[in-house]
Amino acid sequence: MGAEPIEGRMTAEHEEGIVVFLIGMRVNSFRAVRSWLPVARAMGPMIAELAQDRDSGLLGYKALRAGLREAYLVQYWESKEKLLAYASAPDRSHRPAWAAFNRRLREGRGKVGFWHETYVVPAGSHESIYTNMPAYGLAAATGVVPVARRGNRAADRLAIS
């Protein structure tokens, strides 16, 4: 049933800057399985590759669904440089997956949608709180500490830099 909740008010231990990368897909036509299924399957091998490489820069991720048509991942990265290095590395899984996706996108004529957003968040510009939750989001990626350790109010946690 998942991880046990941590009782009380917690926050992410991470105080440095972070990159938040959101990536997702939308099935525009359920009947066009040949268009969207390969897109859905492409992320798994990339995440596995990144998880095996401690120096990749990927700190953690969470896979989410938004209704029946949409799925996305929230990824936490050490730096934009490491994210961009992975995206452009000729010997990693992303480049061939991206090329295959672009071919399918052209052939599929709108049967599958794709999106991504990248946020570079400097130190002192993010805060979090988790009450009676298992390690989640940024805290799952970087560690959990009691709120009091970083400040009892959001304003206190944002002031740290």
PDB file of C-alpha atoms in Angstrom:
ATOM      1  CA  MET A   1       0.000   0.000   0.000  1.00  0.00           C
ATOM      2  CA  GLY A   2       2.998   2.274  -0.174  1.00  0.00           C
ATOM      3  CA  ALA A   3       5.295   3.976   2.251  1.00  0.00           C
ATOM      4  CA  GLU A   4       4.259   4.667   5.820  1.00  0.00           C
ATOM      5  CA  PRO A   5       3.350   8.262   6.669  1.00  0.00           C
ATOM      6  CA  ILE A   6       5.818  10.232   8.752  1.00  0.00           C
ATOM      7  CA  GLU A   7       3.874  11.717  11.620  1.00  0.00           C
ATOM      8  CA  GLY A   8       3.966  15.475  12.059  1.00  0.00           C
ATOM      9  CA  ARG A   9       5.098  18.394   9.950  1.00  0.00           C
ATOM     10  CA  MET A  10       8.107  17.747   7.734  1.00  0.00           C
ATOM     11  CA  THR A  11       9.924  19.596   4.991  1.00  0.00           C
ATOM     12  CA  ALA A  12      12.476  18.738   2.320  1.00  0.00           C
ATOM     13  CA  GLU A  13      16.017  18.752   3.603  1.00  0.00           C
ATOM     14  CA  HIS A  14      17.260  20.298   0.346  1.00  0.00           C
ATOM     15  CA  GLU A  15      18.201  23.987   0.634  1.00  0.00           C
ATOM     16  CA  GLU A  16      20.263  24.415  -2.542  1.00  0.00           C
ATOM     17  CA  GLY A  17      18.965  25.332  -5.950  1.00  0.00           C
ATOM     18  CA  ILE A  18      17.111  22.676  -7.923  1.00  0.00           C
ATOM     19  CA  VAL A  19      15.735  22.053 -11.403  1.00  0.00           C
ATOM     20  CA  VAL A  20      12.158  20.824 -11.681  1.00  0.00           C
ATOM     21  CA  PHE A  21      11.396  19.161 -14.992  1.00  0.00           C
ATOM     22  CA  LEU A  22       7.829  18.218 -15.909  1.00  0.00           C
ATOM     23  CA  ILE A  23       7.264  15.969 -18.903  1.00  0.00           C
ATOM     24  CA  GLY A  24       4.052  14.414 -20.127  1.00  0.00           C
ATOM     25  CA  MET A  25       1.907  13.030 -22.881  1.00  0.00           C
ATOM     26  CA  ARG A  26      -1.759  13.159 -23.824  1.00  0.00           C
ATOM     27  CA  VAL A  27      -3.604  10.480 -25.765  1.00  0.00           C
ATOM     28  CA  ASN A  28      -5.686  12.376 -28.322  1.00  0.00           C
ATOM     29  CA  SER A  29      -7.066   9.222 -29.979  1.00  0.00           C
ATOM     30  CA  PHE A  30      -7.344   5.997 -27.970  1.00  0.00           C
ATOM     31  CA  ARG A  31      -7.713   4.034 -31.213  1.00  0.00           C
ATOM     32  CA  ALA A  32      -4.275   5.129 -32.425  1.00  0.00           C
ATOM     33  CA  VAL A  33      -2.386   2.734 -30.147  1.00  0.00           C
ATOM     34  CA  ARG A  34       0.596   2.641 -32.548  1.00  0.00           C
ATOM     35  CA  SER A  35       1.022   6.390 -32.026  1.00  0.00           C
ATOM     36  CA  TRP A  36       0.762   6.697 -28.246  1.00  0.00           C
ATOM     37  CA  LEU A  37       1.892   3.344 -26.798  1.00  0.00           C
ATOM     38  CA  PRO A  38       5.553   3.733 -27.874  1.00  0.00           C
ATOM     39  CA  VAL A  39       5.541   7.244 -26.376  1.00  0.00           C
ATOM     40  CA  ALA A  40       4.181   5.868 -23.099  1.00  0.00           C
ATOM     41  CA  ARG A  41       6.804   3.105 -23.045  1.00  0.00           C
ATOM     42  CA  ALA A  42       9.778   5.323 -23.894  1.00  0.00           C
ATOM     43  CA  MET A  43      10.154   6.963 -20.484  1.00  0.00           C
ATOM     44  CA  GLY A  44      10.738   3.766 -18.472  1.00  0.00           C
ATOM     45  CA  PRO A  45      14.103   2.863 -19.991  1.00  0.00           C
ATOM     46  CA  MET A  46      15.329   6.455 -19.671  1.00  0.00           C
ATOM     47  CA  ILE A  47      14.369   6.630 -15.988  1.00  0.00           C
ATOM     48  CA  ALA A  48      16.035   3.249 -15.379  1.00  0.00           C
ATOM     49  CA  GLU A  49      19.195   4.446 -17.114  1.00  0.00           C
ATOM     50  CA  LEU A  50      19.261   7.643 -15.037  1.00  0.00           C
ATOM     51  CA  ALA A  51      18.545   5.820 -11.769  1.00  0.00           C
ATOM     52  CA  GLN A  52      21.520   3.516 -12.345  1.00  0.00           C
ATOM     53  CA  ASP A  53      23.889   6.460 -12.900  1.00  0.00           C
ATOM     54  CA  ARG A  54      24.418   8.292  -9.609  1.00  0.00           C
ATOM     55  CA  ASP A  55      26.245  11.105 -11.442  1.00  0.00           C
ATOM     56  CA  SER A  56      23.423  11.705 -13.959  1.00  0.00           C
ATOM     57  CA  GLY A  57      21.981  14.551 -11.905  1.00  0.00           C
ATOM     58  CA  LEU A  58      18.494  13.063 -11.536  1.00  0.00           C
ATOM     59  CA  LEU A  59      17.684  13.287  -7.826  1.00  0.00           C
ATOM     60  CA  GLY A  60      14.224  11.720  -7.974  1.00  0.00           C
ATOM     61  CA  TYR A  61      10.923  11.588  -9.812  1.00  0.00           C
ATOM     62  CA  LYS A  62       7.233  10.880  -9.436  1.00  0.00           C
ATOM     63  CA  ALA A  63       4.974   9.439 -12.144  1.00  0.00           C
ATOM     64  CA  LEU A  64       1.430  10.823 -12.145  1.00  0.00           C
ATOM     65  CA  ARG A  65      -1.782  10.456 -14.132  1.00  0.00           C
ATOM     66  CA  ALA A  66      -4.265  13.185 -14.923  1.00  0.00           C
ATOM     67  CA  GLY A  67      -7.473  11.456 -15.934  1.00  0.00           C
ATOM     68  CA  LEU A  68      -7.592   8.805 -18.627  1.00  0.00           C
ATOM     69  CA  ARG A  69      -5.759  10.691 -21.359  1.00  0.00           C
ATOM     70  CA  GLU A  70      -2.738  12.212 -19.636  1.00  0.00           C
ATOM     71  CA  ALA A  71       0.341  10.951 -17.831  1.00  0.00           C
ATOM     72  CA  TYR A  72       3.357  12.896 -16.681  1.00  0.00           C
ATOM     73  CA  LEU A  73       6.506  12.791 -14.614  1.00  0.00           C
ATOM     74  CA  VAL A  74       7.794  15.329 -12.145  1.00  0.00           C
ATOM     75  CA  GLN A  75      11.579  15.100 -12.076  1.00  0.00           C
ATOM     76  CA  TYR A  76      14.028  16.776  -9.697  1.00  0.00           C
ATOM     77  CA  TRP A  77      17.470  17.494 -11.115  1.00  0.00           C
ATOM     78  CA  GLU A  78      20.699  18.650  -9.507  1.00  0.00           C
ATOM     79  CA  SER A  79      21.339  21.269 -12.204  1.00  0.00           C
ATOM     80  CA  LYS A  80      20.215  22.454 -15.612  1.00  0.00           C
ATOM     81  CA  GLU A  81      23.643  21.521 -16.954  1.00  0.00           C
ATOM     82  CA  LYS A  82      23.148  17.862 -16.012  1.00  0.00           C
ATOM     83  CA  LEU A  83      19.607  17.791 -17.418  1.00  0.00           C
ATOM     84  CA  LEU A  84      20.773  19.293 -20.719  1.00  0.00           C
ATOM     85  CA  ALA A  85      23.815  16.998 -20.836  1.00  0.00           C
ATOM     86  CA  TYR A  86      21.574  13.954 -20.559  1.00  0.00           C
ATOM     87  CA  ALA A  87      19.138  15.264 -23.176  1.00  0.00           C
ATOM     88  CA  SER A  88      21.896  15.801 -25.734  1.00  0.00           C
ATOM     89  CA  ALA A  89      24.226  12.849 -24.966  1.00  0.00           C
ATOM     90  CA  PRO A  90      24.607  10.751 -28.127  1.00  0.00           C
ATOM     91  CA  ASP A  91      25.328   7.580 -26.132  1.00  0.00           C
ATOM     92  CA  ARG A  92      22.267   7.747 -23.840  1.00  0.00           C
ATOM     93  CA  SER A  93      18.645   6.636 -24.360  1.00  0.00           C
ATOM     94  CA  HIS A  94      17.079  10.082 -24.766  1.00  0.00           C
ATOM     95  CA  ARG A  95      18.374  10.986 -28.235  1.00  0.00           C
ATOM     96  CA  PRO A  96      17.108   7.863 -30.047  1.00  0.00           C
ATOM     97  CA  ALA A  97      13.809   7.985 -28.129  1.00  0.00           C
ATOM     98  CA  TRP A  98      13.366  11.643 -29.094  1.00  0.00           C
ATOM     99  CA  ALA A  99      14.094  10.908 -32.764  1.00  0.00           C
ATOM    100  CA  ALA A 100      11.608   7.998 -32.782  1.00  0.00           C
ATOM    101  CA  PHE A 101       8.999  10.122 -31.028  1.00  0.00           C
ATOM    102  CA  ASN A 102       9.338  12.915 -33.597  1.00  0.00           C
ATOM    103  CA  ARG A 103       8.857  10.395 -36.442  1.00  0.00           C
ATOM    104  CA  ARG A 104       5.723   9.005 -34.769  1.00  0.00           C
ATOM    105  CA  LEU A 105       4.442  12.504 -34.070  1.00  0.00           C
ATOM    106  CA  ARG A 106       4.654  13.414 -37.762  1.00  0.00           C
ATOM    107  CA  GLU A 107       3.100  10.093 -38.845  1.00  0.00           C
ATOM    108  CA  GLY A 108       0.383  10.181 -36.179  1.00  0.00           C
ATOM    109  CA  ARG A 109      -1.137  13.497 -37.266  1.00  0.00           C
ATOM    110  CA  GLY A 110      -2.097  14.673 -33.798  1.00  0.00           C
ATOM    111  CA  LYS A 111      -3.052  11.309 -32.267  1.00  0.00           C
ATOM    112  CA  VAL A 112      -0.689  11.876 -29.314  1.00  0.00           C
ATOM    113  CA  GLY A 113       0.365  15.084 -27.609  1.00  0.00           C
ATOM    114  CA  PHE A 114       3.591  15.799 -25.771  1.00  0.00           C
ATOM    115  CA  TRP A 115       4.778  18.573 -23.479  1.00  0.00           C
ATOM    116  CA  HIS A 116       7.551  19.496 -21.086  1.00  0.00           C
ATOM    117  CA  GLU A 117       8.399  22.413 -18.801  1.00  0.00           C
ATOM    118  CA  THR A 118      11.681  23.177 -17.047  1.00  0.00           C
ATOM    119  CA  TYR A 119      12.001  25.352 -13.960  1.00  0.00           C
ATOM    120  CA  VAL A 120      15.391  26.415 -12.614  1.00  0.00           C
ATOM    121  CA  VAL A 121      14.790  27.269  -8.959  1.00  0.00           C
ATOM    122  CA  PRO A 122      17.612  29.062  -7.146  1.00  0.00           C
ATOM    123  CA  ALA A 123      18.493  28.412  -3.512  1.00  0.00           C
ATOM    124  CA  GLY A 124      16.130  30.244  -1.169  1.00  0.00           C
ATOM    125  CA  SER A 125      13.315  30.211  -3.748  1.00  0.00           C
ATOM    126  CA  HIS A 126      11.561  26.983  -2.814  1.00  0.00           C
ATOM    127  CA  GLU A 127       9.978  25.567   0.299  1.00  0.00           C
ATOM    128  CA  SER A 128       7.804  22.608   1.123  1.00  0.00           C
ATOM    129  CA  ILE A 129       5.684  21.110   3.858  1.00  0.00           C
ATOM    130  CA  TYR A 130       4.356  17.592   4.270  1.00  0.00           C
ATOM    131  CA  THR A 131       2.013  16.758   7.154  1.00  0.00           C
ATOM    132  CA  ASN A 132       1.448  13.098   8.000  1.00  0.00           C
ATOM    133  CA  MET A 133       2.755  12.058   4.580  1.00  0.00           C
ATOM    134  CA  PRO A 134       5.356   9.560   3.448  1.00  0.00           C
ATOM    135  CA  ALA A 135       8.434  11.152   1.883  1.00  0.00           C
ATOM    136  CA  TYR A 136       6.968  12.816  -1.208  1.00  0.00           C
ATOM    137  CA  GLY A 137       8.028  15.099  -4.043  1.00  0.00           C
ATOM    138  CA  LEU A 138      11.216  17.008  -3.351  1.00  0.00           C
ATOM    139  CA  ALA A 139      11.522  15.399   0.094  1.00  0.00           C
ATOM    140  CA  ALA A 140      11.450  11.907  -1.438  1.00  0.00           C
ATOM    141  CA  ALA A 141      14.189  12.984  -3.854  1.00  0.00           C
ATOM    142  CA  THR A 142      16.459  14.746  -1.362  1.00  0.00           C
ATOM    143  CA  GLY A 143      15.527  13.818   2.208  1.00  0.00           C
ATOM    144  CA  VAL A 144      13.012  14.697   4.929  1.00  0.00           C
ATOM    145  CA  VAL A 145      13.588  16.775   8.057  1.00  0.00           C
ATOM    146  CA  PRO A 146      11.244  18.183  10.702  1.00  0.00           C
ATOM    147  CA  VAL A 147       9.867  21.587   9.756  1.00  0.00           C
ATOM    148  CA  ALA A 148      11.380  23.250  12.834  1.00  0.00           C
ATOM    149  CA  ARG A 149      14.875  22.444  11.544  1.00  0.00           C
ATOM    150  CA  ARG A 150      14.349  24.771   8.569  1.00  0.00           C
ATOM    151  CA  GLY A 151      11.804  27.189  10.063  1.00  0.00           C
ATOM    152  CA  ASN A 152       8.210  26.814  11.227  1.00  0.00           C
ATOM    153  CA  ARG A 153       6.756  29.204   8.647  1.00  0.00           C
ATOM    154  CA  ALA A 154       7.004  29.149   4.875  1.00  0.00           C
ATOM    155  CA  ALA A 155       8.532  32.624   5.012  1.00  0.00           C
ATOM    156  CA  ASP A 156      11.285  31.285   7.289  1.00  0.00           C
ATOM    157  CA  ARG A 157      12.061  28.392   4.967  1.00  0.00           C
ATOM    158  CA  LEU A 158      12.158  30.711   1.942  1.00  0.00           C
ATOM    159  CA  ALA A 159      14.542  33.091   3.691  1.00  0.00           C
ATOM    160  CA  ILE A 160      17.251  30.407   4.004  1.00  0.00           C
ATOM    161  CA  SER A 161      19.957  30.711   1.394  1.00  0.00           C
TER     162      SER A 161
END
